[in-house]
Short mmCIF file of C-alpha atoms in Angstrom, two decimals:
data_model
loop_
_atom_site.label_atom_id
_atom_site.label_comp_id
_atom_site.label_asym_id
_atom_site.label_seq_id
_atom_site.Cartn_x
_atom_site.Cartn_y
_atom_site.Cartn_z
CA UNK A 1 22.98 -26.90 -36.73
CA UNK A 2 22.31 -25.45 -33.25
CA UNK A 3 21.13 -21.85 -33.14
CA UNK A 4 23.46 -19.77 -30.98
CA UNK A 5 21.75 -16.43 -31.68
CA UNK A 6 20.76 -14.13 -28.82
CA UNK A 7 17.08 -14.83 -29.51
CA UNK A 8 17.57 -18.58 -29.24
CA UNK A 9 19.42 -18.17 -25.96
CA UNK A 10 16.63 -16.01 -24.54
CA UNK A 11 14.08 -18.66 -25.49
CA UNK A 12 16.23 -21.42 -23.97
CA UNK A 13 16.49 -19.52 -20.68
CA UNK A 14 12.76 -18.77 -20.66
CA UNK A 15 11.98 -22.46 -21.20
CA UNK A 16 14.36 -23.48 -18.42
CA UNK A 17 12.85 -21.01 -15.95
CA UNK A 18 9.32 -22.07 -16.82
CA UNK A 19 10.24 -25.75 -16.34
CA UNK A 20 11.68 -25.04 -12.91
CA UNK A 21 8.51 -23.23 -11.81
CA UNK A 22 6.15 -25.87 -13.17
CA UNK A 23 8.09 -28.78 -11.68
CA UNK A 24 8.16 -27.03 -8.29
CA UNK A 25 4.39 -26.58 -8.46
CA UNK A 26 3.89 -30.26 -9.29
CA UNK A 27 6.08 -31.30 -6.36
CA UNK A 28 3.81 -29.31 -4.04
CA UNK A 29 0.77 -31.43 -4.93
CA UNK A 30 -0.30 -33.74 -2.11
CA UNK A 31 -0.64 -37.48 -2.75
CA UNK A 32 -4.40 -37.08 -2.42
CA UNK A 33 -4.49 -34.27 -5.01
CA UNK A 34 -2.36 -36.30 -7.41
CA UNK A 35 -4.61 -39.34 -7.04
CA UNK A 36 -7.78 -37.33 -7.61
CA UNK A 37 -6.28 -35.61 -10.66
CA UNK A 38 -5.08 -38.94 -12.05
CA UNK A 39 -8.54 -40.49 -11.73
CA UNK A 40 -10.19 -37.61 -13.59
CA UNK A 41 -7.59 -37.57 -16.36
CA UNK A 42 -7.86 -41.35 -16.76
CA UNK A 43 -11.65 -41.15 -16.99
CA UNK A 44 -11.49 -38.51 -19.72
CA UNK A 45 -8.94 -40.48 -21.75
CA UNK A 46 -10.91 -43.71 -21.37
CA UNK A 47 -14.03 -41.94 -22.68
CA UNK A 48 -12.01 -40.63 -25.62
CA UNK A 49 -10.62 -44.08 -26.46
CA UNK A 50 -14.07 -45.64 -26.30
CA UNK A 51 -15.44 -42.94 -28.59
CA UNK A 52 -12.63 -43.06 -31.17
CA UNK A 53 -12.08 -46.85 -31.03
CA UNK A 54 -8.50 -46.50 -32.29
CA UNK A 55 -6.66 -49.55 -33.61
CA UNK A 56 -3.34 -48.18 -32.35
CA UNK A 57 -2.61 -45.77 -29.48
CA UNK A 58 0.72 -44.53 -28.20
CA UNK A 59 1.11 -43.32 -24.63
CA UNK A 60 3.70 -43.45 -21.83
CA UNK A 61 4.05 -44.36 -18.15
CA UNK A 62 3.62 -41.22 -16.03
CA UNK A 63 6.20 -40.96 -13.24
CA UNK A 64 6.27 -38.90 -10.06
CA UNK A 65 3.79 -36.05 -10.22
CA UNK A 66 3.00 -36.43 -13.94
CA UNK A 67 -0.75 -36.31 -14.65
CA UNK A 68 -2.52 -39.58 -15.25
CA UNK A 69 -0.68 -41.69 -12.70
CA UNK A 70 1.40 -44.84 -13.24
CA UNK A 71 -1.73 -46.91 -13.97
CA UNK A 72 -2.46 -44.92 -17.14
CA UNK A 73 -1.17 -47.55 -19.63
CA UNK A 74 -3.24 -50.31 -18.02
CA UNK A 75 -6.35 -48.14 -18.01
CA UNK A 76 -5.90 -47.18 -21.67
CA UNK A 77 -5.26 -50.76 -22.77
CA UNK A 78 -8.42 -51.93 -21.04
CA UNK A 79 -10.45 -49.33 -22.94
CA UNK A 80 -9.19 -50.35 -26.40
CA UNK A 81 -11.51 -52.09 -28.85
CA UNK A 82 -10.89 -55.77 -29.65
CA UNK A 83 -7.60 -56.09 -31.49
CA UNK A 84 -6.47 -52.60 -30.45
CA UNK A 85 -2.86 -52.13 -29.39
CA UNK A 86 -1.04 -49.73 -27.09
CA UNK A 87 2.58 -48.77 -27.73
CA UNK A 88 4.90 -47.15 -25.18
CA UNK A 89 8.15 -45.29 -25.85
CA UNK A 90 11.65 -46.66 -25.48
CA UNK A 91 14.30 -43.94 -25.16
CA UNK A 92 17.21 -44.43 -27.56
CA UNK A 93 20.79 -43.30 -26.85
CA UNK A 94 20.32 -40.42 -29.31
CA UNK A 95 17.19 -39.34 -27.32
CA UNK A 96 14.85 -40.31 -30.15
CA UNK A 97 11.95 -42.63 -29.29
CA UNK A 98 11.56 -46.23 -30.35
CA UNK A 99 8.28 -48.03 -29.54
CA UNK A 100 7.18 -51.39 -28.14
CA UNK A 101 3.82 -52.93 -27.30
CA UNK A 102 2.53 -52.64 -23.75
CA UNK A 103 2.10 -56.15 -22.36
CA UNK A 104 1.23 -55.31 -18.76
CA UNK A 105 2.85 -53.73 -15.70
CA UNK A 106 5.11 -56.73 -15.11
CA UNK A 107 6.60 -56.29 -18.59
CA UNK A 108 7.95 -52.82 -17.78
CA UNK A 109 11.56 -52.18 -16.80
CA UNK A 110 13.27 -49.14 -15.22
CA UNK A 111 15.05 -46.94 -17.74
CA UNK A 112 16.87 -43.62 -17.93
CA UNK A 113 15.37 -40.33 -16.74
CA UNK A 114 13.08 -42.19 -14.35
CA UNK A 115 11.08 -43.75 -17.18
CA UNK A 116 9.59 -47.23 -17.24
CA UNK A 117 9.74 -48.94 -20.61
CA UNK A 118 8.25 -52.06 -22.19
CA UNK A 119 10.64 -54.97 -22.55
CA UNK A 120 9.18 -56.43 -25.75
CA UNK A 121 10.51 -56.22 -29.30
CA UNK A 122 11.35 -52.76 -30.60
CA UNK A 123 9.14 -51.68 -33.48
CA UNK A 124 11.18 -48.73 -34.75
CA UNK A 125 10.89 -44.97 -34.53
CA UNK A 126 8.27 -44.88 -37.30
CA UNK A 127 5.77 -47.11 -35.43
CA UNK A 128 4.09 -43.98 -34.05
CA UNK A 129 3.10 -43.00 -37.61
CA UNK A 130 0.35 -45.64 -37.58
CA UNK A 131 -1.31 -44.38 -34.39
CA UNK A 132 -4.65 -42.58 -34.55
CA UNK A 133 -4.43 -41.41 -30.92
CA UNK A 134 -1.14 -40.17 -29.47
CA UNK A 135 -0.95 -39.33 -25.75
CA UNK A 136 2.03 -37.05 -25.11
CA UNK A 137 3.62 -35.80 -21.87
CA UNK A 138 4.34 -32.12 -21.21
CA UNK A 139 4.77 -29.67 -18.37
CA UNK A 140 2.52 -27.11 -20.03
CA UNK A 141 0.69 -26.45 -23.29
CA UNK A 142 -0.41 -23.12 -24.68
CA UNK A 143 -3.52 -22.22 -26.62
CA UNK A 144 -1.65 -22.62 -29.93
CA UNK A 145 -0.97 -26.25 -29.02
CA UNK A 146 2.72 -25.69 -28.38
CA UNK A 147 4.00 -27.78 -25.50
CA UNK A 148 6.80 -27.34 -23.00
CA UNK A 149 8.57 -30.65 -22.46
CA UNK A 150 11.55 -31.52 -20.32
CA UNK A 151 14.11 -30.33 -22.84
CA UNK A 152 15.39 -33.47 -24.55
CA UNK A 153 13.49 -32.94 -27.79
CA UNK A 154 12.41 -36.60 -27.94
CA UNK A 155 8.73 -35.92 -28.45
CA UNK A 156 9.27 -33.14 -30.97
CA UNK A 157 11.05 -35.70 -33.13
CA UNK A 158 8.34 -38.29 -32.54
CA UNK A 159 5.52 -35.84 -33.26
CA UNK A 160 7.12 -34.98 -36.59
CA UNK A 161 6.25 -38.55 -37.66
CA UNK A 162 2.58 -38.35 -36.62
CA UNK A 163 0.10 -37.83 -39.49
CA UNK A 164 -2.05 -34.72 -39.32
CA UNK A 165 -5.22 -36.83 -39.01
CA UNK A 166 -4.09 -38.34 -35.70
CA UNK A 167 -5.33 -36.82 -32.45
CA UNK A 168 -2.43 -35.71 -30.24
CA UNK A 169 -3.47 -35.02 -26.66
CA UNK A 170 -1.53 -34.00 -23.52
CA UNK A 171 -2.67 -34.81 -19.97
CA UNK A 172 -2.09 -31.79 -17.71
CA UNK A 173 -2.78 -30.65 -14.19
CA UNK A 174 -5.16 -27.74 -13.77
CA UNK A 175 -3.35 -24.46 -14.42
CA UNK A 176 -0.91 -25.96 -16.95
CA UNK A 177 -2.88 -24.87 -20.02
CA UNK A 178 -1.29 -21.44 -20.33
CA UNK A 179 -1.60 -18.44 -22.66
CA UNK A 180 1.86 -19.00 -24.19
CA UNK A 181 5.02 -21.08 -23.79
CA UNK A 182 8.44 -20.08 -25.17
CA UNK A 183 8.75 -21.71 -28.60
CA UNK A 184 11.47 -22.62 -31.08
CA UNK A 185 11.13 -23.59 -34.76
CA UNK A 186 11.46 -27.33 -34.04
CA UNK A 187 8.61 -27.37 -31.48
CA UNK A 188 5.62 -29.42 -32.65
CA UNK A 189 2.05 -28.52 -31.62
CA UNK A 190 -0.55 -30.89 -30.22
CA UNK A 191 -4.28 -30.80 -30.92
CA UNK A 192 -5.84 -31.21 -27.48
CA UNK A 193 -5.29 -31.34 -23.73
CA UNK A 194 -7.01 -33.12 -20.85
CA UNK A 195 -7.14 -31.53 -17.41
CA UNK A 196 -8.85 -32.73 -14.22
CA UNK A 197 -11.12 -29.71 -14.01
CA UNK A 198 -11.70 -28.96 -17.68
CA UNK A 199 -11.76 -32.40 -19.28
CA UNK A 200 -10.89 -32.74 -22.97
CA UNK A 201 -10.26 -29.44 -24.70
CA UNK A 202 -9.30 -29.00 -28.34
CA UNK A 203 -7.00 -26.06 -28.91
CA UNK A 204 -7.71 -22.92 -30.84
CA UNK A 205 -5.35 -23.69 -33.72
CA UNK A 206 -6.34 -27.35 -33.93
CA UNK A 207 -9.33 -29.02 -35.61
CA UNK A 208 -11.67 -30.99 -33.31
CA UNK A 209 -11.25 -34.78 -33.06
CA UNK A 210 -13.46 -36.85 -35.34
#
């Protein structure tokens, strides 16, 4: 049941205002700054994949000014060990996330909210539970690991299915790892962030990756 208390409304407004400010800051980035940031984030994630050698990774296709750039799925897939698989999200009508294997840029189709989604067979909402590395979008993350998304709640539902042993990591621009984000009870923390200037950083409340 939705929470209509005064406290919940204050948190909702604080999240909305923070989203507006962060999105405005991302829009101000020049194409050159975005490209440089994307290259650094990709390099850090590739190094992480090569170190962990995960059999299954989930990620997404960054759009617009999102860190990592639209080439991120291709870069991650190329770094996987033999037999490794990359899954990308498919947004369901109820805003939950289904998953499908990434089969290359030509096998992506435009979808709602500006997303690009794989066109292959849907594997179900629980497919993420088998991933050992989960790359998650956000506008900001705080030092507790709590993330500020775009407000649909899709990734909070997906993260609830991720086992505690999996490494959950958010690519960010510099300045988007913040002291605190407004949080609600359903918000799910992540274990690490990657920024262009700071590389991979595990968060204070999270154990380090194996």
